[in-house]
Amino acid sequence: MVAKTRGPTMESSSSRSNISSTKTERKIVEKNRRNQMKTLYSNLNSLLPNRNFKEAQTLPDQIDEAINYIKRLEEKLEKSREKRESLKRSRNRTHACTFDPAPPIAKSKSPQLKIQEMGSALEIVLTCGLDNQFVFYEIIKILHEEGVEVVSANFQALGDSIFHIVHAQVILIFDPLC
């Protein structure tokens, strides 16, 4: 009978050590899991804007703040997408309205010419439609024929109008016979 008591006693001590090592493993696994979650929460918290580090927040408050921040970002993203689509539609309508391969004559703008003389300097402002580009070339040709030096020429296209600005210098030639 004594032999029988020794057998189970040995089994129970080895069984206790197995249970003890299993508990230790579970504790280690749980500790590692908690550390990993702590790191993840810290990373999440660091991504939030305008954090006031003087106030310590509870973990549920931090998570709520992250959720609210994500919702605000989603709303902002949706508004940006809507604005982009609106601008695309607007741009397409503008192109559809302004692009006309053969614009009717009623639509063309008659050129407007404004000349300012300041001593020997000239400033010429030409406003014309897209279909009256030749007027600008004619003005440059006339200036060249009259011996006027073009100092600079710029243009700006706005809608269906083009604004040309020419700065020129009159070259005075003395002819003693005149």
PDB file of C-alpha atoms in Angstrom:
ATOM      1  CA  MET A   1       0.000   0.000   0.000  1.00  0.00           C
ATOM      2  CA  VAL A   2       2.844   2.300   0.627  1.00  0.00           C
ATOM      3  CA  ALA A   3       3.932   1.905  -2.968  1.00  0.00           C
ATOM      4  CA  LYS A   4       0.538   3.016  -4.153  1.00  0.00           C
ATOM      5  CA  THR A   5       0.703   6.300  -2.234  1.00  0.00           C
ATOM      6  CA  ARG A   6       4.101   7.165  -3.667  1.00  0.00           C
ATOM      7  CA  GLY A   7       2.916   6.905  -7.278  1.00  0.00           C
ATOM      8  CA  PRO A   8       0.047   9.384  -7.089  1.00  0.00           C
ATOM      9  CA  THR A   9       2.084  11.752  -4.946  1.00  0.00           C
ATOM     10  CA  MET A  10       4.710  11.957  -7.672  1.00  0.00           C
ATOM     11  CA  GLU A  11       2.055  12.467 -10.320  1.00  0.00           C
ATOM     12  CA  SER A  12       0.460  15.286  -8.406  1.00  0.00           C
ATOM     13  CA  SER A  13       3.776  17.123  -7.958  1.00  0.00           C
ATOM     14  CA  SER A  14       4.555  16.883 -11.686  1.00  0.00           C
ATOM     15  CA  SER A  15       0.985  17.887 -12.438  1.00  0.00           C
ATOM     16  CA  ARG A  16       1.374  20.916 -10.164  1.00  0.00           C
ATOM     17  CA  SER A  17       4.552  21.971 -11.943  1.00  0.00           C
ATOM     18  CA  ASN A  18       2.781  21.641 -15.331  1.00  0.00           C
ATOM     19  CA  ILE A  19      -0.121  23.773 -14.087  1.00  0.00           C
ATOM     20  CA  SER A  20       2.328  26.273 -12.621  1.00  0.00           C
ATOM     21  CA  SER A  21       4.304  26.542 -15.884  1.00  0.00           C
ATOM     22  CA  THR A  22       1.044  26.875 -17.870  1.00  0.00           C
ATOM     23  CA  LYS A  23      -0.084  29.704 -15.566  1.00  0.00           C
ATOM     24  CA  THR A  24       3.298  31.393 -15.958  1.00  0.00           C
ATOM     25  CA  GLU A  25       3.074  31.110 -19.756  1.00  0.00           C
ATOM     26  CA  ARG A  26      -0.442  32.598 -19.706  1.00  0.00           C
ATOM     27  CA  LYS A  27       0.770  35.458 -17.520  1.00  0.00           C
ATOM     28  CA  ILE A  28       3.641  36.162 -19.908  1.00  0.00           C
ATOM     29  CA  VAL A  29       1.337  36.016 -22.944  1.00  0.00           C
ATOM     30  CA  GLU A  30      -1.165  38.330 -21.227  1.00  0.00           C
ATOM     31  CA  LYS A  31       1.604  40.738 -20.195  1.00  0.00           C
ATOM     32  CA  ASN A  32       2.919  40.853 -23.771  1.00  0.00           C
ATOM     33  CA  ARG A  33      -0.612  41.416 -25.104  1.00  0.00           C
ATOM     34  CA  ARG A  34      -1.177  44.286 -22.668  1.00  0.00           C
ATOM     35  CA  ASN A  35       2.166  45.867 -23.573  1.00  0.00           C
ATOM     36  CA  GLN A  36       1.342  45.590 -27.271  1.00  0.00           C
ATOM     37  CA  MET A  37      -2.103  47.164 -26.718  1.00  0.00           C
ATOM     38  CA  LYS A  38      -0.515  49.932 -24.639  1.00  0.00           C
ATOM     39  CA  THR A  39       1.895  50.656 -27.505  1.00  0.00           C
ATOM     40  CA  LEU A  40      -0.946  50.669 -30.046  1.00  0.00           C
ATOM     41  CA  TYR A  41      -3.057  53.035 -27.905  1.00  0.00           C
ATOM     42  CA  SER A  42      -0.053  55.294 -27.486  1.00  0.00           C
ATOM     43  CA  ASN A  43       0.515  55.351 -31.261  1.00  0.00           C
ATOM     44  CA  LEU A  44      -3.173  56.080 -31.866  1.00  0.00           C
ATOM     45  CA  ASN A  45      -3.110  58.873 -29.311  1.00  0.00           C
ATOM     46  CA  SER A  46      -0.008  60.423 -30.890  1.00  0.00           C
ATOM     47  CA  LEU A  47      -1.816  60.703 -34.244  1.00  0.00           C
ATOM     48  CA  LEU A  48      -4.578  62.891 -32.827  1.00  0.00           C
ATOM     49  CA  PRO A  49      -4.175  66.649 -33.381  1.00  0.00           C
ATOM     50  CA  ASN A  50      -4.204  69.329 -30.690  1.00  0.00           C
ATOM     51  CA  ARG A  51      -3.455  67.014 -27.849  1.00  0.00           C
ATOM     52  CA  ASN A  52      -3.252  68.685 -24.451  1.00  0.00           C
ATOM     53  CA  PHE A  53      -0.645  66.613 -22.635  1.00  0.00           C
ATOM     54  CA  LYS A  54      -1.249  68.381 -19.327  1.00  0.00           C
ATOM     55  CA  GLU A  55      -4.583  66.626 -18.978  1.00  0.00           C
ATOM     56  CA  ALA A  56      -4.426  62.876 -18.550  1.00  0.00           C
ATOM     57  CA  GLN A  57      -7.310  61.198 -20.350  1.00  0.00           C
ATOM     58  CA  THR A  58      -8.757  57.832 -19.604  1.00  0.00           C
ATOM     59  CA  LEU A  59      -8.396  55.157 -22.240  1.00  0.00           C
ATOM     60  CA  PRO A  60     -12.111  55.216 -23.199  1.00  0.00           C
ATOM     61  CA  ASP A  61     -11.909  59.019 -23.600  1.00  0.00           C
ATOM     62  CA  GLN A  62      -8.862  58.661 -25.848  1.00  0.00           C
ATOM     63  CA  ILE A  63     -10.655  56.084 -27.988  1.00  0.00           C
ATOM     64  CA  ASP A  64     -13.772  58.286 -28.199  1.00  0.00           C
ATOM     65  CA  GLU A  65     -11.619  61.212 -29.259  1.00  0.00           C
ATOM     66  CA  ALA A  66      -9.965  59.084 -31.963  1.00  0.00           C
ATOM     67  CA  ILE A  67     -13.365  57.928 -33.226  1.00  0.00           C
ATOM     68  CA  ASN A  68     -14.673  61.510 -33.362  1.00  0.00           C
ATOM     69  CA  TYR A  69     -11.514  62.668 -35.139  1.00  0.00           C
ATOM     70  CA  ILE A  70     -11.876  59.921 -37.750  1.00  0.00           C
ATOM     71  CA  LYS A  71     -15.536  60.864 -38.297  1.00  0.00           C
ATOM     72  CA  ARG A  72     -14.566  64.531 -38.766  1.00  0.00           C
ATOM     73  CA  LEU A  73     -11.892  63.504 -41.277  1.00  0.00           C
ATOM     74  CA  GLU A  74     -14.413  61.384 -43.179  1.00  0.00           C
ATOM     75  CA  GLU A  75     -16.855  64.310 -43.324  1.00  0.00           C
ATOM     76  CA  LYS A  76     -14.098  66.648 -44.493  1.00  0.00           C
ATOM     77  CA  LEU A  77     -13.043  64.128 -47.134  1.00  0.00           C
ATOM     78  CA  GLU A  78     -16.622  63.766 -48.352  1.00  0.00           C
ATOM     79  CA  LYS A  79     -17.023  67.559 -48.594  1.00  0.00           C
ATOM     80  CA  SER A  80     -13.756  67.779 -50.535  1.00  0.00           C
ATOM     81  CA  ARG A  81     -14.921  65.082 -52.934  1.00  0.00           C
ATOM     82  CA  GLU A  82     -18.239  66.877 -53.450  1.00  0.00           C
ATOM     83  CA  LYS A  83     -16.438  70.164 -54.068  1.00  0.00           C
ATOM     84  CA  ARG A  84     -14.082  68.478 -56.543  1.00  0.00           C
ATOM     85  CA  GLU A  85     -17.015  66.928 -58.417  1.00  0.00           C
ATOM     86  CA  SER A  86     -18.823  70.273 -58.411  1.00  0.00           C
ATOM     87  CA  LEU A  87     -15.756  72.000 -59.842  1.00  0.00           C
ATOM     88  CA  LYS A  88     -15.395  69.299 -62.488  1.00  0.00           C
ATOM     89  CA  ARG A  89     -19.048  69.709 -63.505  1.00  0.00           C
ATOM     90  CA  SER A  90     -18.656  73.489 -63.533  1.00  0.00           C
ATOM     91  CA  ARG A  91     -15.499  73.252 -65.631  1.00  0.00           C
ATOM     92  CA  ASN A  92     -17.172  70.882 -68.073  1.00  0.00           C
ATOM     93  CA  ARG A  93     -20.155  73.242 -68.394  1.00  0.00           C
ATOM     94  CA  THR A  94     -17.802  76.184 -68.957  1.00  0.00           C
ATOM     95  CA  HIS A  95     -15.904  74.277 -71.639  1.00  0.00           C
ATOM     96  CA  ALA A  96     -19.165  73.185 -73.223  1.00  0.00           C
ATOM     97  CA  CYS A  97     -20.377  76.794 -73.291  1.00  0.00           C
ATOM     98  CA  THR A  98     -17.171  78.452 -74.462  1.00  0.00           C
ATOM     99  CA  PHE A  99     -15.838  75.822 -76.850  1.00  0.00           C
ATOM    100  CA  ASP A 100     -17.489  76.293 -80.174  1.00  0.00           C
ATOM    101  CA  PRO A 101     -15.560  75.251 -83.285  1.00  0.00           C
ATOM    102  CA  ALA A 102     -17.369  77.814 -85.443  1.00  0.00           C
ATOM    103  CA  PRO A 103     -18.539  80.672 -83.238  1.00  0.00           C
ATOM    104  CA  PRO A 104     -21.375  82.726 -84.724  1.00  0.00           C
ATOM    105  CA  ILE A 105     -20.634  86.277 -85.796  1.00  0.00           C
ATOM    106  CA  ALA A 106     -23.069  87.675 -83.230  1.00  0.00           C
ATOM    107  CA  LYS A 107     -20.923  86.150 -80.512  1.00  0.00           C
ATOM    108  CA  SER A 108     -17.653  87.768 -81.618  1.00  0.00           C
ATOM    109  CA  LYS A 109     -16.438  90.777 -79.712  1.00  0.00           C
ATOM    110  CA  SER A 110     -15.411  93.822 -81.645  1.00  0.00           C
ATOM    111  CA  PRO A 111     -11.848  94.863 -80.828  1.00  0.00           C
ATOM    112  CA  GLN A 112     -11.290  97.833 -78.535  1.00  0.00           C
ATOM    113  CA  LEU A 113      -8.082  99.813 -78.753  1.00  0.00           C
ATOM    114  CA  LYS A 114      -6.768 102.283 -76.185  1.00  0.00           C
ATOM    115  CA  ILE A 115      -3.521 104.175 -76.812  1.00  0.00           C
ATOM    116  CA  GLN A 116      -1.775 106.264 -74.178  1.00  0.00           C
ATOM    117  CA  GLU A 117       1.096 108.485 -75.188  1.00  0.00           C
ATOM    118  CA  MET A 118       3.584 109.463 -72.476  1.00  0.00           C
ATOM    119  CA  GLY A 119       6.315 111.489 -74.119  1.00  0.00           C
ATOM    120  CA  SER A 120       8.061 109.133 -76.507  1.00  0.00           C
ATOM    121  CA  ALA A 121       6.580 106.070 -74.791  1.00  0.00           C
ATOM    122  CA  LEU A 122       3.369 104.408 -75.904  1.00  0.00           C
ATOM    123  CA  GLU A 123       1.085 102.026 -74.065  1.00  0.00           C
ATOM    124  CA  ILE A 124      -1.372 100.218 -76.290  1.00  0.00           C
ATOM    125  CA  VAL A 125      -4.152  98.118 -74.746  1.00  0.00           C
ATOM    126  CA  LEU A 126      -6.096  95.903 -77.118  1.00  0.00           C
ATOM    127  CA  THR A 127      -9.153  93.972 -75.958  1.00  0.00           C
ATOM    128  CA  CYS A 128     -10.548  91.530 -78.468  1.00  0.00           C
ATOM    129  CA  GLY A 129     -12.391  88.239 -78.784  1.00  0.00           C
ATOM    130  CA  LEU A 130     -10.756  84.910 -79.398  1.00  0.00           C
ATOM    131  CA  ASP A 131     -11.559  85.158 -83.096  1.00  0.00           C
ATOM    132  CA  ASN A 132      -9.895  88.585 -83.572  1.00  0.00           C
ATOM    133  CA  GLN A 133      -6.273  87.615 -82.941  1.00  0.00           C
ATOM    134  CA  PHE A 134      -5.194  89.089 -86.280  1.00  0.00           C
ATOM    135  CA  VAL A 135      -5.777  92.628 -84.938  1.00  0.00           C
ATOM    136  CA  PHE A 136      -2.830  92.260 -82.551  1.00  0.00           C
ATOM    137  CA  TYR A 137      -0.537  91.206 -85.401  1.00  0.00           C
ATOM    138  CA  GLU A 138      -1.737  94.133 -87.509  1.00  0.00           C
ATOM    139  CA  ILE A 139      -0.931  96.585 -84.685  1.00  0.00           C
ATOM    140  CA  ILE A 140       2.594  95.174 -84.321  1.00  0.00           C
ATOM    141  CA  LYS A 141       3.054  95.398 -88.105  1.00  0.00           C
ATOM    142  CA  ILE A 142       1.907  99.057 -88.185  1.00  0.00           C
ATOM    143  CA  LEU A 143       4.187  99.979 -85.276  1.00  0.00           C
ATOM    144  CA  HIS A 144       7.142  98.383 -87.060  1.00  0.00           C
ATOM    145  CA  GLU A 145       6.336 100.185 -90.319  1.00  0.00           C
ATOM    146  CA  GLU A 146       6.182 103.526 -88.469  1.00  0.00           C
ATOM    147  CA  GLY A 147       9.581 102.934 -86.855  1.00  0.00           C
ATOM    148  CA  VAL A 148       8.276 102.409 -83.330  1.00  0.00           C
ATOM    149  CA  GLU A 149      10.290 100.001 -81.192  1.00  0.00           C
ATOM    150  CA  VAL A 150       8.195  97.465 -79.264  1.00  0.00           C
ATOM    151  CA  VAL A 151       9.699  97.222 -75.768  1.00  0.00           C
ATOM    152  CA  SER A 152       7.352  94.544 -74.404  1.00  0.00           C
ATOM    153  CA  ALA A 153       4.130  92.797 -75.311  1.00  0.00           C
ATOM    154  CA  ASN A 154       1.972  90.753 -72.944  1.00  0.00           C
ATOM    155  CA  PHE A 155      -1.434  89.148 -73.130  1.00  0.00           C
ATOM    156  CA  GLN A 156      -3.983  87.644 -70.757  1.00  0.00           C
ATOM    157  CA  ALA A 157      -6.894  85.431 -71.784  1.00  0.00           C
ATOM    158  CA  LEU A 158      -9.997  85.774 -69.611  1.00  0.00           C
ATOM    159  CA  GLY A 159     -13.107  83.910 -70.665  1.00  0.00           C
ATOM    160  CA  ASP A 160     -13.837  84.780 -74.291  1.00  0.00           C
ATOM    161  CA  SER A 161     -11.650  87.910 -74.295  1.00  0.00           C
ATOM    162  CA  ILE A 162      -7.954  88.470 -74.740  1.00  0.00           C
ATOM    163  CA  PHE A 163      -6.186  91.537 -73.371  1.00  0.00           C
ATOM    164  CA  HIS A 164      -2.990  92.581 -75.144  1.00  0.00           C
ATOM    165  CA  ILE A 165      -0.724  95.220 -73.638  1.00  0.00           C
ATOM    166  CA  VAL A 166       2.091  96.613 -75.761  1.00  0.00           C
ATOM    167  CA  HIS A 167       4.733  99.003 -74.449  1.00  0.00           C
ATOM    168  CA  ALA A 168       6.565 100.797 -77.226  1.00  0.00           C
ATOM    169  CA  GLN A 169       9.115 103.572 -77.660  1.00  0.00           C
ATOM    170  CA  VAL A 170       8.946 106.108 -80.467  1.00  0.00           C
ATOM    171  CA  ILE A 171      12.348 106.493 -82.078  1.00  0.00           C
ATOM    172  CA  LEU A 172      12.925 110.128 -83.016  1.00  0.00           C
ATOM    173  CA  ILE A 173      15.038 110.644 -86.103  1.00  0.00           C
ATOM    174  CA  PHE A 174      16.121 114.158 -86.897  1.00  0.00           C
ATOM    175  CA  ASP A 175      15.972 114.931 -90.572  1.00  0.00           C
ATOM    176  CA  PRO A 176      17.511 118.349 -91.216  1.00  0.00           C
ATOM    177  CA  LEU A 177      15.683 118.634 -94.555  1.00  0.00           C
ATOM    178  CA  CYS A 178      12.221 118.562 -92.948  1.00  0.00           C
TER     179      CYS A 178
END
